[in-house]
Coordinates of C-alpha atoms in Angstrom, one line a residue:
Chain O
X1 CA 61.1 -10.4 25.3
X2 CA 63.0 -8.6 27.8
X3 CA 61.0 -6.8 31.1
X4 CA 61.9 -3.7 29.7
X5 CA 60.0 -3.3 26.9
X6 CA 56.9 -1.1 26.6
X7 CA 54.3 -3.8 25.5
X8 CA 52.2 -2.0 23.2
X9 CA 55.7 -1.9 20.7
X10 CA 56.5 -5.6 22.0
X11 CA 52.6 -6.9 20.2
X12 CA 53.2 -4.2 17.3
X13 CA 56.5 -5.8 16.3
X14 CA 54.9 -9.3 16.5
X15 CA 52.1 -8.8 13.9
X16 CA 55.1 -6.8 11.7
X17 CA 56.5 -10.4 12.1
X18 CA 53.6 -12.1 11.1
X19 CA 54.0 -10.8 7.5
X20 CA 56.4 -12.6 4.8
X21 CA 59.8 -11.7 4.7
X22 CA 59.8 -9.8 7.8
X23 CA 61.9 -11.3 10.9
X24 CA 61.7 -10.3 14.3
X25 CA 64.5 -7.4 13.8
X26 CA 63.0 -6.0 11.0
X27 CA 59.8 -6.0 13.0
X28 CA 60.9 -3.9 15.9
X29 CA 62.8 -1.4 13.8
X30 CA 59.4 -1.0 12.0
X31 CA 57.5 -0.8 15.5
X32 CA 60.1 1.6 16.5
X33 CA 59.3 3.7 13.3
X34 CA 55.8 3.8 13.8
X35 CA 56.0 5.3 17.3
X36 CA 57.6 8.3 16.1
X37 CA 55.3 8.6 12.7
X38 CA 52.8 11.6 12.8
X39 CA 49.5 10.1 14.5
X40 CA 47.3 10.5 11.8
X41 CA 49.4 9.0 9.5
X42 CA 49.3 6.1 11.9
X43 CA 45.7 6.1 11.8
X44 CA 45.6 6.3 8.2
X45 CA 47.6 2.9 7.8
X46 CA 45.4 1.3 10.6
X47 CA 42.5 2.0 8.2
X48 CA 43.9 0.9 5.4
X49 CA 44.6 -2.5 6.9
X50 CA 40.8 -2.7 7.8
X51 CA 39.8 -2.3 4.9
X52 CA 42.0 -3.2 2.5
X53 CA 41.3 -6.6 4.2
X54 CA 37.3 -6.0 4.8
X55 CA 36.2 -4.3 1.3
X56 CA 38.3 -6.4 -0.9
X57 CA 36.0 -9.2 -2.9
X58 CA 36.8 -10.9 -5.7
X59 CA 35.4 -9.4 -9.2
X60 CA 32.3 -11.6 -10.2
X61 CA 33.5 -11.5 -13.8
X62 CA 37.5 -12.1 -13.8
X63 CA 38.2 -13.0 -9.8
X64 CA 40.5 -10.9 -9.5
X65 CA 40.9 -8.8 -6.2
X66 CA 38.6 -5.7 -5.6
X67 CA 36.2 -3.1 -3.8
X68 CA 33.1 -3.8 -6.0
X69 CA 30.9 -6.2 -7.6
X70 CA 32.9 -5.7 -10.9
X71 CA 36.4 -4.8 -11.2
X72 CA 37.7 -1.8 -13.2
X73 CA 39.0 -3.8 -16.1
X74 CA 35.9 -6.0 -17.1
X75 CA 33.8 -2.9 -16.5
X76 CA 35.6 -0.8 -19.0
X77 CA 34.0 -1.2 -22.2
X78 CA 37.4 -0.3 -24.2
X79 CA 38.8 -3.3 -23.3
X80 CA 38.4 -6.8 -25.7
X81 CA 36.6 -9.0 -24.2
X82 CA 36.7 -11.5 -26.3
X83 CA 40.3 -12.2 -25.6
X84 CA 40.9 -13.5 -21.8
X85 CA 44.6 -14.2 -20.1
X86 CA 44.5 -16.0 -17.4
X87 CA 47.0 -15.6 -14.9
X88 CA 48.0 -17.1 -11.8
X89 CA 47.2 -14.3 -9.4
X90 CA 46.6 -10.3 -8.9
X91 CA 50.0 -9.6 -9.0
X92 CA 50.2 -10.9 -13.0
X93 CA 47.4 -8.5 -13.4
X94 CA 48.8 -5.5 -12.2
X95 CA 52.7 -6.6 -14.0
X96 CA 50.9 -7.2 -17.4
X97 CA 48.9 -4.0 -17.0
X98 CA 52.2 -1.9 -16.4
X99 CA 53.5 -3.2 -20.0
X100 CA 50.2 -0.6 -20.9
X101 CA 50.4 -3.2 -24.2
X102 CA 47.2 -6.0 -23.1
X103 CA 44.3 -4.2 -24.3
X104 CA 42.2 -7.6 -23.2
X105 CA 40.1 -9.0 -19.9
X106 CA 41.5 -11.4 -17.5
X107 CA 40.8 -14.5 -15.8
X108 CA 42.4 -14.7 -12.0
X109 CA 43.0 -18.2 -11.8
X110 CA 44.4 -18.0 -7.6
X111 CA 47.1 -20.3 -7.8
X112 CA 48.6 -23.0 -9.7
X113 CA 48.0 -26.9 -10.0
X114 CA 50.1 -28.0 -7.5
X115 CA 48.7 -31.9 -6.2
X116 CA 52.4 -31.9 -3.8
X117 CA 51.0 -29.3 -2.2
X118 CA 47.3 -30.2 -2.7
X119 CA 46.2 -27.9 -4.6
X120 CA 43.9 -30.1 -7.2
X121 CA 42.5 -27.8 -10.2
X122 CA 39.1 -27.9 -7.8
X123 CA 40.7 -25.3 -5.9
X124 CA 41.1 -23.0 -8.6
X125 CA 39.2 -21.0 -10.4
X126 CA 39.7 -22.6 -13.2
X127 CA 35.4 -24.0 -13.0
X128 CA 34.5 -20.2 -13.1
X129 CA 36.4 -19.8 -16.2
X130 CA 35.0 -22.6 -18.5
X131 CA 31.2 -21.1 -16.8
X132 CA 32.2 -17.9 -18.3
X133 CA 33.4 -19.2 -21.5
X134 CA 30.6 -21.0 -21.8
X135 CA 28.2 -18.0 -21.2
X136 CA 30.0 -15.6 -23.7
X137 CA 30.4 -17.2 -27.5
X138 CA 32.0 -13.7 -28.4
X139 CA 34.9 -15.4 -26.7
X140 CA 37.9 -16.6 -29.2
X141 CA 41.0 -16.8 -27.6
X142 CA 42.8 -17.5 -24.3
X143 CA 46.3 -16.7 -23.3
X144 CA 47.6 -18.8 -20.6
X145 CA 50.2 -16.3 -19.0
X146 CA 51.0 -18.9 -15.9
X147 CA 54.6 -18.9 -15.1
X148 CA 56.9 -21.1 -17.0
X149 CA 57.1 -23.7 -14.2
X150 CA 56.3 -26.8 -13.8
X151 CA 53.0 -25.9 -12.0
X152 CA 52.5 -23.0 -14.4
X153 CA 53.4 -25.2 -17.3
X154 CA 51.0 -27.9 -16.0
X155 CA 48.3 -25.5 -15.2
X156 CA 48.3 -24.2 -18.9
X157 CA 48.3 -28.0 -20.2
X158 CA 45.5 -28.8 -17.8
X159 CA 43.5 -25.7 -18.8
X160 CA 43.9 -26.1 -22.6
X161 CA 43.0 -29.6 -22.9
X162 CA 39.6 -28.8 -21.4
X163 CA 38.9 -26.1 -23.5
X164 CA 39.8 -27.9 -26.8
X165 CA 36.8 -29.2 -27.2
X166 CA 34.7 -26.1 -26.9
X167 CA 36.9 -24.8 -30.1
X168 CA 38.2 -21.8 -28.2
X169 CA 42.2 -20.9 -29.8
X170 CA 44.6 -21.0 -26.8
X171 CA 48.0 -19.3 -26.4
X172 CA 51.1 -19.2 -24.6
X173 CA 53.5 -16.6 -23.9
X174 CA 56.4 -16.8 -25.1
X175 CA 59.6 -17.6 -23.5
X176 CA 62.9 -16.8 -25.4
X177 CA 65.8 -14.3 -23.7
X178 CA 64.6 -11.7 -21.4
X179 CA 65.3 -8.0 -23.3
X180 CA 68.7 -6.6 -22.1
X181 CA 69.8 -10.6 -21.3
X182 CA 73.3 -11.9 -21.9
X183 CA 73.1 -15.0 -23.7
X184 CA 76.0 -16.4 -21.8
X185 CA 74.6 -16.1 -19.0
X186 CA 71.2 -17.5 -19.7
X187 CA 70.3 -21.1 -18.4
X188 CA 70.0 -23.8 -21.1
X189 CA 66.4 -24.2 -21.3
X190 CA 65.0 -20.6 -21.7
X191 CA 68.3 -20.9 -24.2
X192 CA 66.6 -24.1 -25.6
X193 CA 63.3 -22.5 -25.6
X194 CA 64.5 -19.3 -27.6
X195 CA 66.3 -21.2 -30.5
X196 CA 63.2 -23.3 -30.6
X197 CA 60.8 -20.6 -30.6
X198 CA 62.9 -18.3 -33.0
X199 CA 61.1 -15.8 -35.6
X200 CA 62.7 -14.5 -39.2
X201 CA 63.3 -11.3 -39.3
Chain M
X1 CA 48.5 2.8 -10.4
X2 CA 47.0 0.4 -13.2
X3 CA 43.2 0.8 -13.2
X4 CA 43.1 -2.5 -12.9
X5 CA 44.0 -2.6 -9.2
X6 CA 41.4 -2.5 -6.4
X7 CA 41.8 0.5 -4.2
X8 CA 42.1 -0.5 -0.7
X9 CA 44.8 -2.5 -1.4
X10 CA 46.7 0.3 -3.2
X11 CA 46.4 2.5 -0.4
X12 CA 47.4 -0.3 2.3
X13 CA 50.8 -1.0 -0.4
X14 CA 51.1 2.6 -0.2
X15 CA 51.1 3.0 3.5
X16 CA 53.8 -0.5 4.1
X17 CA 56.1 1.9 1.3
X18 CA 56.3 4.4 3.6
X19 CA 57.6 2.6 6.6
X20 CA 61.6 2.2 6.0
X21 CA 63.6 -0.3 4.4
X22 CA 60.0 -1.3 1.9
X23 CA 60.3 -0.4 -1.5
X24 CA 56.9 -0.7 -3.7
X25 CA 57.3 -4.4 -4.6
X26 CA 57.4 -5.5 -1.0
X27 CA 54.7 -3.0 -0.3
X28 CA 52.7 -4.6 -2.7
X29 CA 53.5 -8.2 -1.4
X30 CA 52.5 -7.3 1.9
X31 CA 49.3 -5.5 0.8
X32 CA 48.5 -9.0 -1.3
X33 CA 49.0 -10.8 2.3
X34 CA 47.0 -9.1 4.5
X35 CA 43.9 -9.5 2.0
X36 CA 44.5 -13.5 2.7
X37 CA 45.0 -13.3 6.5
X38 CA 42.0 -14.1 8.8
X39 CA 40.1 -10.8 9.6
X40 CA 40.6 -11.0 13.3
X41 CA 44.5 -11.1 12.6
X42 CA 44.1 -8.1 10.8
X43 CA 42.0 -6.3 13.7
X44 CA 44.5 -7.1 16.1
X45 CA 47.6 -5.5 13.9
X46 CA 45.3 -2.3 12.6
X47 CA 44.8 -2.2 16.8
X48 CA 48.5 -2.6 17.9
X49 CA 49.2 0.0 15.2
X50 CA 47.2 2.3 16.6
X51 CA 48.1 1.4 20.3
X52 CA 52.0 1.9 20.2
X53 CA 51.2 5.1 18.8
X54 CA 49.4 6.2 21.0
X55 CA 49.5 4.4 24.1
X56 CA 53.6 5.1 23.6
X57 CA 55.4 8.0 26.1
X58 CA 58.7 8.5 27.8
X59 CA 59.5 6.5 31.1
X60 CA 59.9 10.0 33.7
X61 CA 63.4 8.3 34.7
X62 CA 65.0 6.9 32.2
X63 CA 63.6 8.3 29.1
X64 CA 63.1 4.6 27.5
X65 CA 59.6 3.8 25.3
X66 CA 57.0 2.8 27.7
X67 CA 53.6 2.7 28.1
X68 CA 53.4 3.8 31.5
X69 CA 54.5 6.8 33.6
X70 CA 58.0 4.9 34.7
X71 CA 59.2 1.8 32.7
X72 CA 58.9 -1.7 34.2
X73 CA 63.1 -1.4 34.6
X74 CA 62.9 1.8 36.3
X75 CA 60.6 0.3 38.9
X76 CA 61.7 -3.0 39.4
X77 CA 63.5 -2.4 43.2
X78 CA 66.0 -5.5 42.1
X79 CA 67.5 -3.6 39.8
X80 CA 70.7 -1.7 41.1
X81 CA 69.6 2.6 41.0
X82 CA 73.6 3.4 41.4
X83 CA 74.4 2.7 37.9
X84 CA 73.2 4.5 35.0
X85 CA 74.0 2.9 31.3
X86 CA 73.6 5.6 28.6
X87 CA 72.2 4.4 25.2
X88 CA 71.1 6.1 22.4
X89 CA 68.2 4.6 21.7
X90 CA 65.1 2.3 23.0
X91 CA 66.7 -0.6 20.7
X92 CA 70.2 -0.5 22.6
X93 CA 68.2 -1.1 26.1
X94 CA 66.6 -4.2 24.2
X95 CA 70.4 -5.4 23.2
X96 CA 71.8 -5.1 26.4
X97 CA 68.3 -6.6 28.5
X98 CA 69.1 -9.5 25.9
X99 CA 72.2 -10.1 27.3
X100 CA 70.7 -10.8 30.9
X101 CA 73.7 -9.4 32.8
X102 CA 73.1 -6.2 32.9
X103 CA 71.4 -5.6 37.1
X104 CA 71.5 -1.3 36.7
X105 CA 69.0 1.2 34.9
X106 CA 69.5 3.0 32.2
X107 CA 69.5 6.5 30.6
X108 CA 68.2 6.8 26.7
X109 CA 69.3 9.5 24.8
X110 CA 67.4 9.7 22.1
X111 CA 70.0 10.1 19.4
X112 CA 74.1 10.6 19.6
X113 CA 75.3 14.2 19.1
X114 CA 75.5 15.5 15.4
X115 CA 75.9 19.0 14.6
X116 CA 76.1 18.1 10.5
X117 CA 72.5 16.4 11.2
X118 CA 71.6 19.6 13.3
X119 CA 71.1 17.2 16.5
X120 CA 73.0 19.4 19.2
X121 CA 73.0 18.5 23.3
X122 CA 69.7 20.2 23.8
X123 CA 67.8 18.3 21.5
X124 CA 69.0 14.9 23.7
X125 CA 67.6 13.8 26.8
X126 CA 71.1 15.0 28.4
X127 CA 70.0 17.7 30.7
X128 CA 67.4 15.1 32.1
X129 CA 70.2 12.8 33.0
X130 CA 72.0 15.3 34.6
X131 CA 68.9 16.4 36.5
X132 CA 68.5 13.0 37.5
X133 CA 72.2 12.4 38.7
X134 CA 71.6 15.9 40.4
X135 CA 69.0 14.6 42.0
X136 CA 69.7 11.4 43.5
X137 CA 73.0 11.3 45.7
X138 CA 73.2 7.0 45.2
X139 CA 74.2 7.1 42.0
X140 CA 78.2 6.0 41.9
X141 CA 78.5 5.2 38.3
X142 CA 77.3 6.3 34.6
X143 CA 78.6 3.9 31.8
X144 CA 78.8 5.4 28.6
X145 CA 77.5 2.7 26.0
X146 CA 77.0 4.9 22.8
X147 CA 78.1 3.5 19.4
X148 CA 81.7 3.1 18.6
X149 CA 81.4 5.8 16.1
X150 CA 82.1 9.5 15.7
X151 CA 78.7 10.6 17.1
X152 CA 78.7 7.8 19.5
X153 CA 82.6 8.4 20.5
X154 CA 81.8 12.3 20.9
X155 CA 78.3 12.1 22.8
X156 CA 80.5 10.0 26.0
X157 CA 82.9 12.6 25.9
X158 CA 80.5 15.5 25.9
X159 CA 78.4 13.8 28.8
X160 CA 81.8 12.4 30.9
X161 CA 82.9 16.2 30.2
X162 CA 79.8 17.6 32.3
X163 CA 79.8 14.5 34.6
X164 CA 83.3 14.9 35.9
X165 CA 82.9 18.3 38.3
X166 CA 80.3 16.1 39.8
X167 CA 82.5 13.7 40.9
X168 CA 80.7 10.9 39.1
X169 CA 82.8 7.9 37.7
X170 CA 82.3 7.4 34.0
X171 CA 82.8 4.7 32.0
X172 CA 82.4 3.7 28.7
X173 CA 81.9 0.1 27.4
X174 CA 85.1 -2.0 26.2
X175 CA 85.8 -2.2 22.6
X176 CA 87.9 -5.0 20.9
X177 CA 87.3 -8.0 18.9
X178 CA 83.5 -9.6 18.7
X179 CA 83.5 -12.6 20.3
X180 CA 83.7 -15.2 17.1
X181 CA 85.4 -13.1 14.9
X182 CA 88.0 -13.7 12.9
X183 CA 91.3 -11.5 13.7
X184 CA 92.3 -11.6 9.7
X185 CA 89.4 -9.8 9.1
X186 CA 89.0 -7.3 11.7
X187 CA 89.3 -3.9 10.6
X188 CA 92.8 -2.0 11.7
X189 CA 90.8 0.5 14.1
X190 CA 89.1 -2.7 16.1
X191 CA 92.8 -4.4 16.0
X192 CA 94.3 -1.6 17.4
X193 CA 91.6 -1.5 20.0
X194 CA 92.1 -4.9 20.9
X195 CA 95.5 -4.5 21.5
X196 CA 95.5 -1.3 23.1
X197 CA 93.2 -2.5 25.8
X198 CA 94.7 -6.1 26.4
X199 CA 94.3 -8.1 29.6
X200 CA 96.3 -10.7 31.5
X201 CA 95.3 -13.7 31.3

């Protein structure tokens, strides 16, 4: 970094960089930007930082990310519990929530099976959710909703096959054309998979 | 918000969305993140926050971001007082430090002249360059390195206007073709530039 710049910006714009998708420009426009934020607005996201990092634990019931000893979702007793889709991380959570449709629990499962990478199905979640399966008989079905990739596809395989034997019914999503999708345009397998998985009507 | 989603972490996506150039997705990426970086990492960005906000003030002389009362350029003695170049902004001294030729000081503006966007003279740092040129008798030259735009075109010619009863040579930086470019593809205001100020080889 060049002599002339104040350091405090200088260290700001290198933690900026530190985050995904962020390069070093990016970072010092941001640093730049914060310098001339209101203060307490400044504080405010300093805060949030802390603790978004410091009270965040993962829900003892579904793993998924949050403030307390139970999340929101497996505390409210409107919700089915006796349906569970397990997901690959928060983010699914929050995406299927917005459809506003899933009226189920969840299972967070923190990744994918991914042995290139080493991720074995040890580091998973995947233990937690047979225990909890195992613990709750009003249990009857579980969606996998992993993506439909290799890992996600494997993950779903890997998960199903060990709860066969405990007679519990699991799903998959569905793949097919995405709604508003040109057919042209779509790729032959979700194609293959749509004429494969076609419905009358 | 979905229920589902653990507070902290919407308030930390909520504080990333304001910053410019994130959108809500990328806010909520980023909140995600920094639940999975190591808590110290997260101390020291929630600190450098609050540090270049407040640690942050304008070098006396030049007006540049600094953290002390007169930037590190503006007190380095090697550097050569006679020549001021005049930016707009801190990010155009970082450009042309990057470039390692530049041996003068510098004058930041803090913006370009824009009556549309209500920024008229007195809301730049123009009357402290002039108080400065006023002020010291060694300074020969002031090089005008705003933006090649209409703001950036009309801000040299404002300042070289006020500069010129006291008998101060102004300059402004040379415009043409980038170095690397492509001459097909320069735009006909650059081309005429380049031909307008041609030099012997």
């Amino acid at each position: 970094m060049a002599s002339s710049n104040a350091l405090p910006i200088v260290l700001l714009a290198e933690q900026f960089a530190k985050l995904p998708g962020i390069g070093m420009k990016t970072a010092q426009r941001l640093a730049y930007f914060v310098t001339s934020m209101p203060e307490d607005e400044v504080v405010a996201f300093s805060e949030a930082l802390l603790n978004a990092r410091r009270n965040i634990k993962l829900c003892s019931v579904c793993q998924n990310l949050t403030d307390r000893e139970v999340c929101p979702v497996c505390e409210d007793n409107s919700r089915d519990k006796s349906i569970i889709c397990v997901v690959e991380g928060p983010k699914d959570v929050t995406a299927i929530e917005r459809t506003g449709e899933y009226k189920g629990s969840y299972h967070v499962l923190h990744g994918l099976i991914s042995p290139i990478d080493g991720v074995t199905p040890d580091k998973l979640k995947i233990k937690e959710l047979i225990a909890r399966i195992q613990a709750d008989s009003s249990i009857k079905e579980v969606i996998m909703a992993t993506n439909p990739t290799v890992e996600g596809d494997a993950t779903a395989m890997y998960i199903s096959r060990l709860l066969k034997p405990v007679g519990i019914k699991v799903t998959r999503l569905a793949f097919g054309l995405p709604v508003g999708g040109i057919l042209e345009y779509a790729d032959e397998v979700t194609l293959f998979r749509a004429l494969e998985n076609r419905n009358e009507i």
